[in-house]
XYZ file of C-alpha atoms in Angstrom:
779
model
C 26.700 -2.645 -28.324
C 23.042 -1.861 -29.296
C 22.012 -2.849 -32.803
C 19.950 -0.888 -35.772
C 17.109 -3.367 -35.131
C 16.606 -2.262 -31.469
C 16.571 1.577 -32.547
C 14.143 0.522 -35.175
C 11.857 -0.905 -32.750
C 11.918 1.991 -30.269
C 11.288 4.072 -33.173
C 8.210 2.007 -33.936
C 7.168 2.389 -30.374
C 7.010 5.728 -30.563
C 4.789 6.059 -33.483
C 2.707 2.728 -32.414
C 1.656 3.906 -29.171
C 0.616 7.131 -30.560
C -2.001 6.035 -32.917
C -5.386 5.099 -31.566
C -7.492 1.911 -32.622
C -10.623 3.258 -34.036
C -12.278 0.122 -34.244
C -12.066 -1.129 -30.356
C -14.573 -0.369 -27.579
C -11.059 0.468 -25.254
C -8.852 2.422 -27.414
C -4.946 1.829 -27.182
C -3.447 5.050 -25.226
C 0.297 5.469 -24.948
C 2.306 3.359 -23.029
C 0.204 0.371 -22.612
C -2.818 2.019 -21.005
C -6.560 2.083 -22.433
C -9.082 4.983 -22.101
C -12.785 4.026 -22.085
C -14.882 5.461 -24.936
C -14.948 9.572 -24.520
C -18.658 9.696 -24.771
C -19.732 6.712 -22.522
C -16.614 7.279 -20.131
C -17.304 10.635 -19.714
C -21.112 10.371 -19.037
C -20.144 7.560 -16.105
C -17.554 9.595 -14.969
C -19.715 12.822 -14.515
C -22.493 10.689 -12.705
C -19.804 9.158 -10.141
C -18.040 12.553 -9.405
C -21.577 14.123 -8.993
C -22.571 11.562 -6.731
C -19.500 11.590 -4.608
C -19.583 15.596 -4.802
C -16.090 15.610 -6.034
C -14.778 18.671 -8.015
C -13.477 17.973 -11.683
C -14.063 17.485 -15.100
C -15.270 14.325 -16.619
C -13.456 14.694 -19.868
C -9.688 16.063 -20.302
C -8.576 19.541 -19.920
C -7.356 20.808 -23.172
C -3.784 20.156 -23.558
C -1.508 23.078 -22.996
C 0.376 24.430 -25.953
C 3.332 22.441 -27.331
C 7.004 23.330 -26.446
C 8.939 25.118 -29.022
C 11.075 23.665 -31.483
C 13.987 21.762 -29.655
C 17.686 22.642 -30.260
C 18.824 20.634 -33.025
C 21.515 19.238 -30.695
C 19.644 18.031 -27.737
C 21.779 18.304 -24.456
C 23.092 15.362 -22.537
C 20.786 14.250 -19.643
C 21.753 15.912 -16.432
C 24.676 14.297 -14.962
C 24.331 15.794 -11.344
C 21.653 13.913 -9.298
C 19.810 15.292 -6.434
C 20.909 14.452 -3.096
C 19.475 10.560 -1.741
C 15.814 10.719 -0.420
C 13.355 8.078 0.368
C 12.100 6.896 3.590
C 13.875 7.737 6.989
C 13.429 4.711 9.113
C 11.357 6.487 11.615
C 9.072 4.119 13.592
C 5.369 4.670 11.889
C 2.228 3.433 13.240
C 1.932 -0.279 12.906
C -0.553 -2.947 12.797
C -1.938 -3.512 16.206
C -2.579 -7.182 16.903
C -4.248 -8.833 19.838
C -2.648 -11.710 21.834
C -3.276 -14.606 23.914
C -0.376 -14.348 26.314
C -1.101 -17.705 28.244
C -2.869 -21.237 27.161
C -5.990 -21.379 28.588
C -6.696 -17.900 29.183
C -9.513 -15.833 27.457
C -8.242 -14.366 24.249
C -6.964 -10.793 24.965
C -7.287 -8.452 22.034
C -6.694 -4.920 20.718
C -8.836 -4.744 18.262
C -7.752 -2.985 15.025
C -8.633 0.239 13.476
C -12.039 0.531 11.806
C -11.433 0.218 8.207
C -14.990 0.995 7.496
C -14.282 4.613 8.482
C -11.973 4.993 5.467
C -14.117 3.548 2.744
C -15.459 7.139 2.061
C -16.688 8.516 -1.425
C -13.138 9.587 -2.126
C -11.781 6.124 -1.152
C -14.345 4.435 -3.471
C -14.279 6.902 -6.403
C -11.112 5.713 -7.738
C -12.407 1.867 -7.982
C -9.118 0.444 -7.204
C -8.384 0.859 -3.615
C -11.591 -1.165 -2.323
C -10.565 -4.368 -4.183
C -7.215 -4.318 -3.224
C -8.310 -3.878 0.721
C -6.243 -0.739 1.270
C -8.717 0.469 3.872
C -7.274 -2.289 6.181
C -4.020 -0.329 5.978
C -5.327 3.098 6.762
C -7.034 2.013 9.559
C -3.582 1.343 11.223
C -2.451 4.946 10.513
C -0.180 4.097 7.087
C -0.492 5.925 3.828
C 2.661 5.867 2.407
C 4.417 8.746 3.895
C 8.101 8.776 3.615
C 8.308 6.105 0.577
C 9.421 7.222 -3.006
C 7.953 6.161 -6.297
C 9.901 7.025 -9.435
C 7.340 7.272 -12.288
C 9.151 6.889 -15.506
C 6.304 7.891 -18.276
C 4.936 10.825 -20.384
C 5.756 13.310 -17.324
C 3.281 14.834 -14.820
C 1.201 17.620 -14.548
C 2.760 19.580 -11.702
C -0.152 21.955 -11.174
C -2.675 19.626 -10.602
C -4.131 19.959 -6.717
C -4.142 15.991 -6.205
C -0.199 15.774 -7.243
C 1.257 19.080 -6.475
C 2.253 18.409 -2.664
C 3.512 14.921 -3.520
C 5.493 15.792 -6.452
C 9.143 16.240 -5.457
C 10.181 18.835 -8.288
C 13.960 18.440 -6.923
C 14.227 14.945 -8.033
C 11.852 14.989 -10.966
C 13.630 15.426 -14.508
C 12.398 15.692 -18.053
C 14.452 14.571 -21.167
C 12.920 16.824 -23.054
C 13.758 20.522 -23.140
C 11.412 23.228 -20.869
C 9.662 22.288 -17.529
C 7.672 19.465 -16.292
C 4.874 18.913 -18.398
C 2.534 16.051 -19.654
C 0.991 16.200 -23.197
C -0.674 13.007 -22.905
C -2.014 12.788 -19.209
C -1.257 9.310 -19.034
C 1.780 9.762 -16.835
C -0.375 12.091 -14.806
C -3.369 9.315 -14.497
C -0.441 6.750 -13.308
C 0.882 9.181 -10.555
C -2.771 9.957 -9.433
C -3.207 6.283 -8.937
C -0.127 5.543 -6.764
C -0.166 8.858 -4.730
C -3.235 11.258 -5.513
C -3.616 13.219 -2.161
C -6.452 12.227 0.248
C -7.885 15.557 0.687
C -11.453 15.127 1.024
C -12.420 15.585 -2.631
C -12.033 13.876 -5.901
C -10.277 10.450 -5.550
C -7.166 9.511 -3.587
C -4.179 7.099 -4.600
C -3.031 3.519 -2.863
C -0.387 5.812 -0.930
C -1.624 8.882 -0.797
C 1.368 10.426 1.353
C 3.921 8.899 -0.916
C 5.726 11.058 -3.018
C 6.426 11.019 -6.679
C 9.646 11.574 -8.479
C 8.522 12.080 -12.190
C 10.969 11.244 -14.788
C 9.431 12.563 -18.539
C 10.796 10.397 -21.029
C 8.101 8.774 -23.339
C 5.797 10.809 -25.789
C 8.113 13.917 -26.212
C 9.184 15.463 -29.430
C 10.415 12.849 -31.829
C 13.658 14.630 -32.827
C 14.806 14.787 -28.921
C 13.670 10.949 -28.507
C 14.867 8.839 -31.601
C 17.867 6.773 -30.560
C 17.816 7.958 -26.768
C 15.306 5.968 -25.132
C 17.393 3.684 -23.766
C 19.789 5.815 -22.427
C 17.080 7.982 -20.946
C 15.650 4.597 -19.112
C 19.040 3.716 -18.089
C 19.749 7.352 -16.817
C 16.168 7.257 -15.051
C 17.083 4.050 -13.262
C 20.369 5.520 -12.063
C 18.383 8.624 -10.947
C 15.979 6.330 -8.747
C 18.263 4.646 -7.290
C 20.524 7.624 -6.365
C 17.614 9.223 -4.948
C 16.464 6.400 -2.785
C 13.438 5.396 -4.540
C 11.541 2.324 -3.179
C 9.887 1.590 -6.588
C 10.245 2.704 -10.350
C 6.939 2.396 -12.143
C 7.003 1.714 -15.908
C 3.409 1.729 -17.467
C 4.743 1.438 -20.815
C 5.400 -1.388 -23.307
C 7.165 -2.055 -26.494
C 5.408 -2.560 -29.545
C 6.217 -3.787 -33.225
C 5.084 -1.830 -36.109
C 1.449 -2.989 -36.004
C 1.310 -1.679 -32.497
C 1.156 -5.053 -30.883
C 3.435 -5.744 -27.619
C 6.585 -7.461 -28.199
C 6.362 -10.757 -26.189
C 9.036 -11.992 -23.697
C 8.754 -15.556 -25.777
C 10.219 -13.446 -28.854
C 13.584 -13.504 -27.214
C 15.237 -17.062 -27.138
C 17.798 -16.530 -24.469
C 19.907 -14.221 -22.522
C 21.882 -13.447 -25.128
C 19.092 -12.367 -27.117
C 17.833 -9.976 -24.488
C 21.224 -8.800 -24.324
C 21.125 -8.082 -27.967
C 18.074 -6.355 -27.712
C 18.450 -4.262 -24.848
C 22.616 -3.637 -25.063
C 25.049 -4.980 -22.098
C 24.899 -1.172 -20.733
C 21.345 -0.872 -20.018
C 21.011 -4.600 -18.762
C 24.135 -3.989 -16.352
C 22.153 -0.905 -15.099
C 18.984 -2.899 -14.902
C 21.171 -5.473 -12.726
C 22.643 -2.745 -10.394
C 19.280 -1.416 -9.783
C 18.146 -4.444 -8.488
C 21.540 -5.108 -6.423
C 20.160 -1.618 -4.769
C 17.001 -2.752 -4.013
C 14.874 -0.957 -6.530
C 11.834 -2.501 -7.020
C 11.266 -2.070 -10.953
C 6.985 -2.522 -11.765
C 6.275 -3.272 -15.360
C 2.978 -3.138 -17.092
C 2.516 -6.785 -18.663
C 1.134 -5.262 -21.662
C -2.589 -4.983 -23.485
C -2.056 -7.492 -25.691
C -5.224 -9.149 -25.808
C -4.437 -12.239 -24.116
C -0.811 -13.914 -24.612
C 2.292 -13.334 -22.856
C 3.958 -10.327 -20.487
C 5.640 -8.215 -22.822
C 9.393 -8.178 -23.269
C 10.510 -5.433 -20.465
C 8.069 -6.959 -17.967
C 8.989 -10.872 -18.388
C 12.862 -9.937 -18.287
C 13.609 -12.050 -15.467
C 13.096 -15.030 -17.277
C 16.117 -14.413 -19.236
C 17.919 -11.913 -16.979
C 17.942 -14.019 -13.527
C 19.914 -11.085 -11.413
C 16.063 -9.030 -11.701
C 13.969 -11.854 -10.508
C 13.594 -10.483 -6.833
C 13.155 -6.793 -7.884
C 11.211 -6.884 -10.713
C 7.047 -7.839 -11.385
C 5.125 -7.956 -14.021
C 1.243 -6.672 -13.743
C -1.630 -7.774 -15.510
C -4.867 -6.214 -15.321
C -8.084 -7.070 -13.684
C -11.961 -6.329 -14.956
C -14.463 -4.773 -13.240
C -15.304 -8.599 -12.443
C -11.999 -9.237 -10.726
C -11.063 -11.337 -13.268
C -8.750 -10.898 -16.293
C -9.641 -8.393 -18.522
C -10.202 -9.185 -22.059
C -7.503 -6.546 -23.475
C -4.742 -7.680 -20.867
C -1.908 -9.892 -21.607
C -1.332 -12.833 -19.332
C 1.635 -13.898 -17.021
C 2.717 -16.579 -19.334
C 5.936 -17.520 -19.029
C 6.685 -14.869 -16.479
C 4.191 -16.185 -13.884
C 6.721 -16.530 -11.439
C 7.298 -12.635 -10.841
C 3.572 -11.837 -11.976
C 0.899 -10.267 -10.062
C -2.623 -9.277 -10.923
C -4.429 -5.938 -9.859
C -7.822 -4.014 -11.052
C -6.806 -2.146 -14.047
C -10.430 -1.153 -15.846
C -12.139 2.125 -15.851
C -9.942 3.191 -12.866
C -10.561 6.965 -12.240
C -7.333 9.114 -11.725
C -6.158 12.833 -12.358
C -5.935 14.082 -16.009
C -3.708 16.368 -17.021
C -4.663 20.050 -16.713
C -7.116 19.429 -13.934
C -10.005 17.254 -13.241
C -10.462 13.234 -13.470
C -10.768 10.790 -16.570
C -11.138 6.946 -16.564
C -8.454 5.031 -17.890
C -8.167 1.075 -18.440
C -5.126 -0.641 -19.115
C -2.004 -2.706 -17.688
C -0.567 0.571 -17.232
C -3.042 1.170 -14.562
C -2.713 -2.004 -12.399
C 1.020 -1.763 -12.571
C 0.127 1.869 -10.989
C -1.965 -0.217 -8.087
C 0.975 -2.294 -7.514
C 3.473 0.388 -7.078
C 1.334 2.333 -4.569
C 0.815 -0.908 -2.716
C 4.836 -1.382 -2.441
C 4.768 2.292 -1.381
C 2.495 1.307 1.338
C 4.419 -1.721 2.346
C 7.954 0.227 2.540
C 6.289 2.980 4.409
C 5.081 1.196 7.062
C 7.918 -1.439 7.370
C 11.038 0.320 6.883
C 13.013 -2.833 8.164
C 12.188 -4.644 5.244
C 14.069 -4.845 1.782
C 12.441 -3.870 -1.603
C 12.851 -7.471 -2.445
C 10.960 -8.580 0.822
C 8.046 -6.375 0.250
C 7.665 -7.632 -3.294
C 7.788 -11.314 -2.029
C 5.383 -10.489 0.814
C 2.954 -8.882 -1.982
C 3.283 -12.094 -3.959
C 2.942 -14.623 -1.119
C -0.213 -13.069 0.378
C -1.941 -12.362 -3.235
C -5.059 -13.741 -3.409
C -5.032 -17.005 -5.393
C -7.441 -16.399 -8.927
C -7.427 -19.080 -12.044
C -5.559 -22.554 -11.544
C -4.595 -23.497 -7.692
C -1.204 -21.625 -7.215
C 0.881 -19.800 -9.327
C -0.404 -20.157 -12.846
C 0.059 -18.558 -16.461
C -2.833 -16.238 -16.349
C -2.587 -14.322 -12.955
C 0.755 -15.217 -11.859
C 0.637 -15.526 -8.004
C -3.042 -13.846 -7.892
C -4.526 -10.720 -7.101
C -2.636 -8.206 -4.538
C -4.542 -8.024 -1.399
C -3.287 -5.450 1.358
C -5.056 -7.046 4.000
C -3.203 -10.026 3.751
C -0.221 -8.434 3.129
C -0.224 -6.350 6.297
C -1.153 -8.993 8.326
C 1.521 -10.533 10.440
C 2.769 -14.136 8.676
C 4.149 -16.961 10.604
C 5.245 -16.877 14.406
C 5.544 -14.240 15.933
C 8.854 -13.595 18.234
C 9.579 -11.102 20.898
C 13.008 -9.981 20.382
C 14.918 -10.096 23.802
C 18.174 -8.232 22.578
C 19.351 -5.289 20.814
C 20.184 -8.224 17.745
C 17.521 -9.653 15.502
C 17.028 -13.170 16.446
C 19.761 -13.221 18.791
C 17.372 -14.132 21.660
C 13.771 -14.624 20.851
C 10.796 -15.704 23.089
C 7.526 -16.725 21.188
C 4.642 -14.262 21.640
C 2.263 -17.047 21.867
C 4.014 -18.325 24.984
C 4.624 -14.935 26.686
C 2.539 -13.200 29.252
C 1.720 -12.496 32.800
C -1.118 -14.368 34.693
C -1.802 -12.671 38.046
C -4.514 -12.426 41.032
C -6.734 -9.740 40.211
C -5.472 -7.375 42.818
C -2.166 -7.483 41.091
C -2.945 -8.050 37.290
C -5.033 -4.584 37.340
C -2.166 -2.515 38.532
C 0.320 -4.205 36.063
C -2.201 -3.818 33.435
C -2.617 0.006 34.362
C 0.905 0.480 34.607
C 1.584 -1.261 31.014
C -1.319 0.546 29.332
C 0.690 3.351 27.694
C 3.533 0.850 26.332
C 3.502 -0.794 23.126
C 5.418 -4.140 22.602
C 7.055 -4.767 19.478
C 7.261 -8.550 17.940
C 8.192 -9.764 14.666
C 6.728 -11.855 12.063
C 8.114 -14.549 9.600
C 9.597 -11.707 7.280
C 11.008 -10.072 10.516
C 8.870 -7.138 10.092
C 7.830 -5.644 13.323
C 4.491 -5.092 14.812
C 3.297 -3.440 18.010
C 1.241 -5.387 20.819
C -0.332 -3.440 23.647
C 1.687 -4.747 26.695
C -1.502 -3.975 28.867
C -2.970 -6.902 26.906
C -0.426 -9.550 27.667
C -1.677 -9.512 31.343
C -4.192 -12.107 32.189
C -6.189 -12.495 35.342
C -5.677 -15.937 37.096
C -7.683 -18.820 36.672
C -8.578 -21.986 37.755
C -5.055 -23.212 36.561
C -3.310 -21.671 39.432
C -5.377 -21.598 42.986
C -3.508 -20.165 45.757
C -4.726 -21.722 49.175
C -3.453 -20.017 52.231
C -2.153 -22.922 54.299
C -0.686 -20.731 57.114
C -4.144 -19.951 58.074
C -4.083 -23.612 59.637
C -0.930 -23.722 61.195
C -1.122 -20.254 63.192
C -4.309 -21.124 64.770
C -2.937 -24.559 65.668
C -4.860 -27.718 66.628
C -6.991 -26.304 69.264
C -10.859 -25.612 69.022
C -10.973 -21.803 70.083
C -9.693 -19.688 72.588
C -5.987 -19.207 72.830
C -3.497 -20.729 70.481
C -1.883 -23.408 72.108
C 1.979 -24.460 72.217
C 2.994 -27.174 70.321
C 4.658 -28.458 66.759
C 2.323 -28.515 63.890
C 2.409 -29.871 60.375
C -0.172 -28.794 57.685
C -1.608 -29.601 54.399
C -4.137 -28.315 52.304
C -5.263 -28.462 48.703
C -8.053 -27.146 46.515
C -11.079 -29.482 45.608
C -12.941 -27.967 42.761
C -13.512 -24.485 41.445
C -12.075 -21.460 39.663
C -11.825 -18.751 42.619
C -8.747 -16.921 42.985
C -7.645 -17.924 46.554
C -8.353 -20.972 48.384
C -11.050 -20.664 50.854
C -9.916 -20.325 54.932
C -12.009 -22.649 57.042
C -10.916 -21.363 60.269
C -10.644 -17.691 59.947
C -9.556 -14.862 57.671
C -5.876 -14.056 58.950
C -3.715 -15.221 56.237
C -2.580 -12.054 54.434
C 0.805 -12.494 52.216
C 1.471 -15.992 53.832
C -1.244 -17.030 50.845
C 1.460 -16.469 48.302
C 3.371 -19.770 49.181
C 1.198 -21.338 46.553
C -0.448 -24.017 45.711
C 0.020 -27.518 47.599
C 2.491 -26.200 50.106
C 3.478 -27.794 53.297
C 3.643 -25.859 56.246
C 5.593 -26.472 59.718
C 4.928 -24.144 62.594
C 6.382 -24.386 66.406
C 4.604 -22.252 69.111
C 6.575 -21.839 72.532
C 5.066 -20.089 75.756
C 7.644 -17.429 76.774
C 5.383 -15.915 79.491
C 1.944 -16.568 81.019
C -0.438 -15.435 78.141
C 2.404 -14.705 75.705
C 3.618 -17.139 72.992
C 6.258 -17.023 70.364
C 5.918 -19.064 66.861
C 8.169 -20.009 64.306
C 6.883 -21.240 60.965
C 8.270 -22.288 57.710
C 6.339 -23.401 54.483
C 7.873 -24.639 51.179
C 5.466 -24.513 47.705
C 6.471 -28.062 46.361
C 5.283 -27.012 42.887
C 7.066 -23.735 42.552
C 9.715 -23.771 44.924
C 7.981 -20.802 47.014
C 9.351 -20.433 50.234
C 8.028 -18.620 53.601
C 9.655 -17.977 57.239
C 8.406 -16.077 59.820
C 8.042 -15.164 63.533
C 5.155 -14.180 65.328
C 4.183 -13.065 69.029
C 0.613 -13.889 70.172
C -0.505 -12.484 73.496
C -3.661 -12.937 75.631
C -5.331 -9.826 76.654
C -8.310 -10.490 78.519
C -10.398 -13.092 76.783
C -9.105 -11.671 73.362
C -6.046 -12.848 71.200
C -3.853 -10.235 69.368
C -0.881 -11.490 67.099
C 1.891 -9.852 65.369
C 3.620 -11.631 62.629
C 6.815 -10.649 60.289
C 8.004 -12.929 57.822
C 9.607 -13.187 54.189
C 7.937 -14.905 51.324
C 10.495 -15.953 48.657
C 8.834 -16.397 45.026
C 11.057 -18.724 42.321
C 9.242 -17.325 38.780
C 6.834 -15.097 40.498
C 5.970 -12.027 42.224
C 3.179 -11.557 44.598
C 1.349 -14.434 43.148
C 1.848 -13.681 39.701
C 3.250 -16.063 37.235
C 5.451 -14.691 34.465
C 6.095 -16.627 31.070
C 8.207 -16.384 27.965
C 9.381 -12.832 27.358
C 8.502 -12.063 30.820
C 9.988 -15.116 32.641
C 13.023 -15.127 34.889
C 11.657 -12.925 37.450
C 12.047 -13.755 41.211
C 11.124 -11.914 44.204
C 11.403 -11.395 47.902
C 8.260 -9.879 49.761
C 8.874 -8.904 53.579
C 5.528 -8.631 55.330
C 4.140 -7.325 58.873
C 0.615 -8.829 59.619
C -1.643 -7.852 62.624
C -4.426 -9.884 63.805
C -7.135 -9.771 66.576
C -9.769 -12.341 67.827
C -12.413 -10.780 69.893
C -15.052 -12.970 71.894
C -18.616 -12.360 71.067
C -20.782 -14.095 73.430
C -19.887 -17.291 75.156
C -18.943 -19.049 72.211
C -18.204 -16.928 69.172
C -15.392 -14.777 67.961
C -15.120 -11.860 65.714
C -11.633 -12.020 63.798
C -9.884 -9.146 62.268
C -6.696 -9.196 60.019
C -4.386 -6.821 58.396
C -1.447 -7.305 56.238
C 1.289 -4.740 54.254
C 4.215 -6.001 52.253
C 6.832 -4.688 50.335
C 8.322 -6.587 47.384
C 11.752 -6.438 45.711
C 12.013 -8.341 42.435
C 14.411 -8.790 39.469
C 14.394 -10.333 36.139
C 16.190 -11.526 33.037
C 13.473 -10.921 30.589
C 11.266 -7.747 29.725
C 10.722 -7.321 33.473
C 14.326 -6.267 34.708
C 13.173 -5.208 38.342
C 9.938 -4.123 40.532
C 9.627 -2.481 44.079
C 5.817 -2.833 44.796
C 3.998 -2.022 48.134
C 1.054 -4.432 48.964
C -1.963 -5.153 51.310
C -4.402 -7.700 52.614
C -7.398 -7.414 54.783
C -10.107 -9.537 56.255
C -12.918 -9.815 58.671
C -14.996 -12.600 59.937
C -16.994 -14.421 62.613
C -16.999 -17.947 63.957
C -18.976 -19.973 66.681
C -17.756 -23.299 68.264
C -20.430 -25.740 69.164
C -20.139 -26.809 72.710
C -21.261 -30.146 72.024
C -19.034 -31.366 69.122
C -16.038 -28.658 69.352
C -16.708 -28.161 65.690
C -16.367 -24.279 64.509
C -18.603 -22.588 61.556
C -17.309 -19.629 60.209
C -18.246 -17.052 57.693
C -16.831 -13.763 56.528
C -15.018 -11.367 53.906
C -11.676 -11.177 53.122
C -9.596 -9.164 50.116
C -6.596 -10.816 48.672
C -3.210 -9.333 48.240
C -3.337 -6.172 46.261
C -0.907 -3.873 45.052
C -1.161 -0.169 46.471
C 1.938 1.477 44.479
C 5.391 1.077 43.351
C 7.075 0.923 39.965
C 8.333 -1.679 37.352
C 11.560 -1.419 35.417
C 11.079 -3.032 32.072
C 12.585 -2.939 28.933
C 10.457 -2.363 25.826
C 11.531 -3.647 22.206
C 10.080 -0.589 20.142
C 11.009 -1.506 16.662
C 13.597 -2.687 14.191
C 16.140 -0.610 12.200
C 15.646 0.346 8.954
C 16.784 -1.558 5.649
C 19.819 0.574 4.158
C 21.327 -0.085 0.704
C 19.378 -3.156 0.325
C 20.359 -4.875 3.345
C 17.782 -5.742 6.195
C 18.724 -4.193 9.366
C 19.896 -6.464 12.394
C 19.114 -3.725 14.858
C 16.337 -4.076 17.603
C 15.530 -0.680 18.962
C 14.544 -1.304 22.454
C 13.644 1.065 25.361
C 13.882 1.237 29.180
C 11.145 2.466 31.019
C 10.183 2.833 34.901
C 6.670 2.572 34.994
C 4.533 4.011 38.040
C 2.478 1.250 39.623
C -0.710 2.579 41.244
C -3.383 0.942 43.629
C -5.039 -1.755 42.183
C -8.689 -2.531 43.009
C -8.929 -5.723 44.585
C -12.011 -8.227 44.710
C -13.963 -9.155 47.721
C -14.155 -13.089 48.696
C -17.004 -14.319 50.935
C -15.924 -17.382 52.679
C -17.826 -20.205 54.592
C -15.600 -22.871 56.678
C -16.242 -25.700 59.002
C -13.940 -27.753 60.813
C -14.003 -30.518 63.302
C -11.598 -32.077 65.861
C -10.364 -35.443 65.118
C -8.017 -36.279 68.067
C -4.561 -34.439 67.581
C -5.487 -33.263 64.308
C -8.030 -31.004 62.611
C -9.811 -31.456 59.594
C -11.570 -28.258 57.728
C -13.806 -27.831 54.602
C -14.363 -24.588 53.020
C -16.410 -22.412 50.414
C -15.667 -19.503 48.603
C -17.098 -17.036 46.194
C -15.789 -14.168 44.600
C -18.386 -11.027 44.696
C -19.456 -10.060 41.387
C -18.524 -12.915 39.346
C -20.472 -14.385 36.824
C -23.297 -17.123 37.837
C -21.280 -20.451 37.934
C -18.068 -18.812 38.082
C -15.776 -17.762 41.005
C -16.606 -20.365 43.292
C -14.172 -23.072 45.037
C -14.066 -25.697 47.462
C -10.878 -26.541 49.737
C -9.809 -28.754 52.555
C -7.100 -28.659 54.987
C -5.808 -30.823 57.617
C -3.287 -29.865 60.384
C -1.460 -32.326 62.998
C 0.014 -31.487 66.313
C 3.009 -33.661 67.447
């Protein structure tokens, strides 16, 4: 039941908002907005528009002729709603972030887009996009496409070139007779702040690709309006829900006979609100919130004091609190405007936004200044449209929560009675919040790995191949709001550093204990370890013939037995185990003396647990195990009486499987080395120098499972779907580094002790150099 008092107040609203206040610098305009002084505002606007080269008038155009007299009995609002619209949930460009894939590695980042490139005259003209940092969002490709905002106001000029493309005529509706018009320009100005086109001229809205659904119900002929405002308001909410609107903008307030806003504090409790608005309207409000429609209300131009009754309703109607926001206006200095109401008791669901001297489109063409909490509310509605457009997976309630929780604090610390949560900041609202997780299954949060501990750390000859293969893929990660962000997968591959040197101990074992000359028969036990430095491979103090055997890892123990099968022909069996990571090696070799030269062929297999070709996989990439079968050939050719030329080449085929994002791999790889050594006739010690290229990828493919996004929210419920994509990525040849090695070894009875230094060509001064030692015993 609606009482006579509410009808009288509604009628008073119609007259009060139509009468300008002549004694104020800012005239009270219809439905809660204010315009600047026509002379001052027109001059400022003309100067600004001239400076930015924008088209348009600096004053209002003449209003169109009034509509013909209405039918004495206005028809009921059209009960047939348009088909649902709104965003379709397609994946849109996301905020691309940098990552640190593994602790101890340098930060690998993909820089976000250049926000400065969007801060052009058109962006600056409106004087609201800059203060809310909208350019940071535009730099990542989001402009509001797919979002729908309903504007319940005085209508919208459908012919204005800044709005025509974004106005959805099929969904728009006028509660007065005749076509869509705007007799006052208020609704047009508000709609322009939300979604005026980004077309290179004039100004553009906060969400210039969002769609506007105009619902004209204010400032129409009084005979058509009296006693029907509540019904129109209720119908507008239902139309907005049915159309799939994300946001409903309400830039108006209730006023009393003196033109002062009706404050929420004038209503004692829920019963008083139901009495004023009626149970039907309150029920529709609750229904719209249940359907995830976010309602934005101007706090009012009350020259201070509490928020208006409509803006502050969640104080009394708790069902609205997650989907309702009161907006106060900021002045050009970024502080609360003198004319604006305050958040007051509505501070828990209140935000602040620019509202003073904002330039937007005017009815009939051109542009104009206006000020008021009406304008501030439109800035918030456009910001919500950007959030919903960019993150279709979140609900409207979550979008509003993000805008509040990321707002820039003003006034007293925390939520306060003047600014509420503070000034909206789209740069903060768009950034990831909380822990970032990689979704590892098709169901949200069913299986996750933290992004901070996920990545691939590989030797240079492997890392560059992985980076190139993953360079076209983007990995979706989710933040604390379950929003999806994209990370370049190539940025999650780091080059191995000092934390994981890879000594090649079999270069001791295959040579045996003798100094120079043929390898002797016998059984050998070898052990080696790095001493210091940050090179990528342990130096070879004896010769350059390790190849794929170097994959057995740090601090491995190696066992070799060499037996003679014929004169000058020896057969070897080698096994090695990496104690740190469980990597294993098994190989068979055949060595032959041909004249004074020694030729060796070795065939073997390296098994890597939690790794592949020396790379280590962490977090979301973890669970990778690989087997590499290799064939190695080497030659020791005498040079003079005590010198030797060492040649080595190794080729391998790797098969891997994984339980994380990397599902399988098939790779080809190779390693080569060349060196010179000389044996001392007096001491039997050996000195060596040479060049080697560690194991590097020559080709193959990776099979990966890539999370690419999150399903769109529907009917006010966030989706639990994680969209994934399986891909087979070709792997090309990698550029491998060159290591310069120097070694020295001496006999100690039945043992041999070797030390070596290695430097990576092209490494910065003071980096890329390491030292190592090894010892081998003959039994």
